C-alpha atoms as one frame of an Amber mdcrd trajectory, in Angstrom:
protein
-103.067-127.661   6.843 -99.731-127.600   4.321 -97.618-124.927   3.671 -97.850
-124.575   0.735-101.745-124.685   0.755-102.208-121.477   2.907-105.193-120.099
   3.165-105.981-115.978   3.063-107.609-116.277   6.203-104.918-118.224   8.211
-102.674-115.773   6.831-104.338-113.270   8.146-105.441-114.663  11.101-101.520
-115.755  12.248-100.697-112.366  10.649-103.052-110.161  13.385-100.155-110.687
  15.773-103.198-112.088  18.524-101.440-115.415  20.987-101.348-118.293  18.302
-101.797-121.935  19.178-100.319-125.285  17.067-103.498-126.030  15.538-103.709
-121.531  14.078-102.072-122.569  10.804 -98.858-125.006   9.470 -96.445-126.021
  12.356 -93.533-124.442  11.136 -95.300-121.310  10.091 -97.287-121.877  13.734
 -92.947-121.562  15.922 -91.408-118.940  13.597 -94.516-116.327  14.400 -94.240
-117.278  18.000 -90.448-117.031  17.948 -90.119-113.770  16.986 -92.637-112.737
  18.228 -90.992-113.302  21.935 -88.864-110.946  23.107 -85.213-110.789  23.232
 -82.967-112.464  25.413 -80.614-109.804  27.197 -77.648-112.121  25.379 -79.435
-110.715  22.373 -78.758-107.480  22.507 -75.665-107.157  23.917 -73.124-105.579
  21.138 -76.871-104.665  19.398 -75.078-100.226  20.879 -72.592-101.213  19.275
 -73.656-102.854  15.473 -75.861 -98.846  15.431 -73.573 -97.355  15.998 -71.124
 -99.126  13.133 -74.179 -98.864  10.190 -74.178 -94.913  11.078 -70.647 -94.648
  10.692 -70.298 -96.603   7.531 -73.698 -94.952   6.284 -72.666 -91.432   7.005
 -68.706 -92.511   5.121 -71.527 -94.116   2.629 -72.565 -90.904   2.280 -69.491
 -88.483   2.162 -67.628 -90.587  -0.648 -70.449 -90.410  -2.570 -71.490 -86.966
  -2.275 -74.337 -86.931  -0.374 -76.222 -84.342   1.734 -75.122 -84.247   4.868
 -77.696 -85.716   7.157 -77.994 -86.874   9.993 -78.558 -90.528  10.599 -79.433
 -89.826  14.272
């Protein structure tokens, strides 16, 4: 099956969340979905807390600069 020619039934089956095997659809799509469904490794989450804090800080600052309402981001 060509990735550019995936039918709706195949797409729905791939996105349903069940287990995937190599013949479930286009190889590149199956590999992508398998990777994004995998649990994160500890090293991938190492800076998550700091990243979230930075995002929230920037968002609050942006709201303040444009005169937005004072909402809590947490």
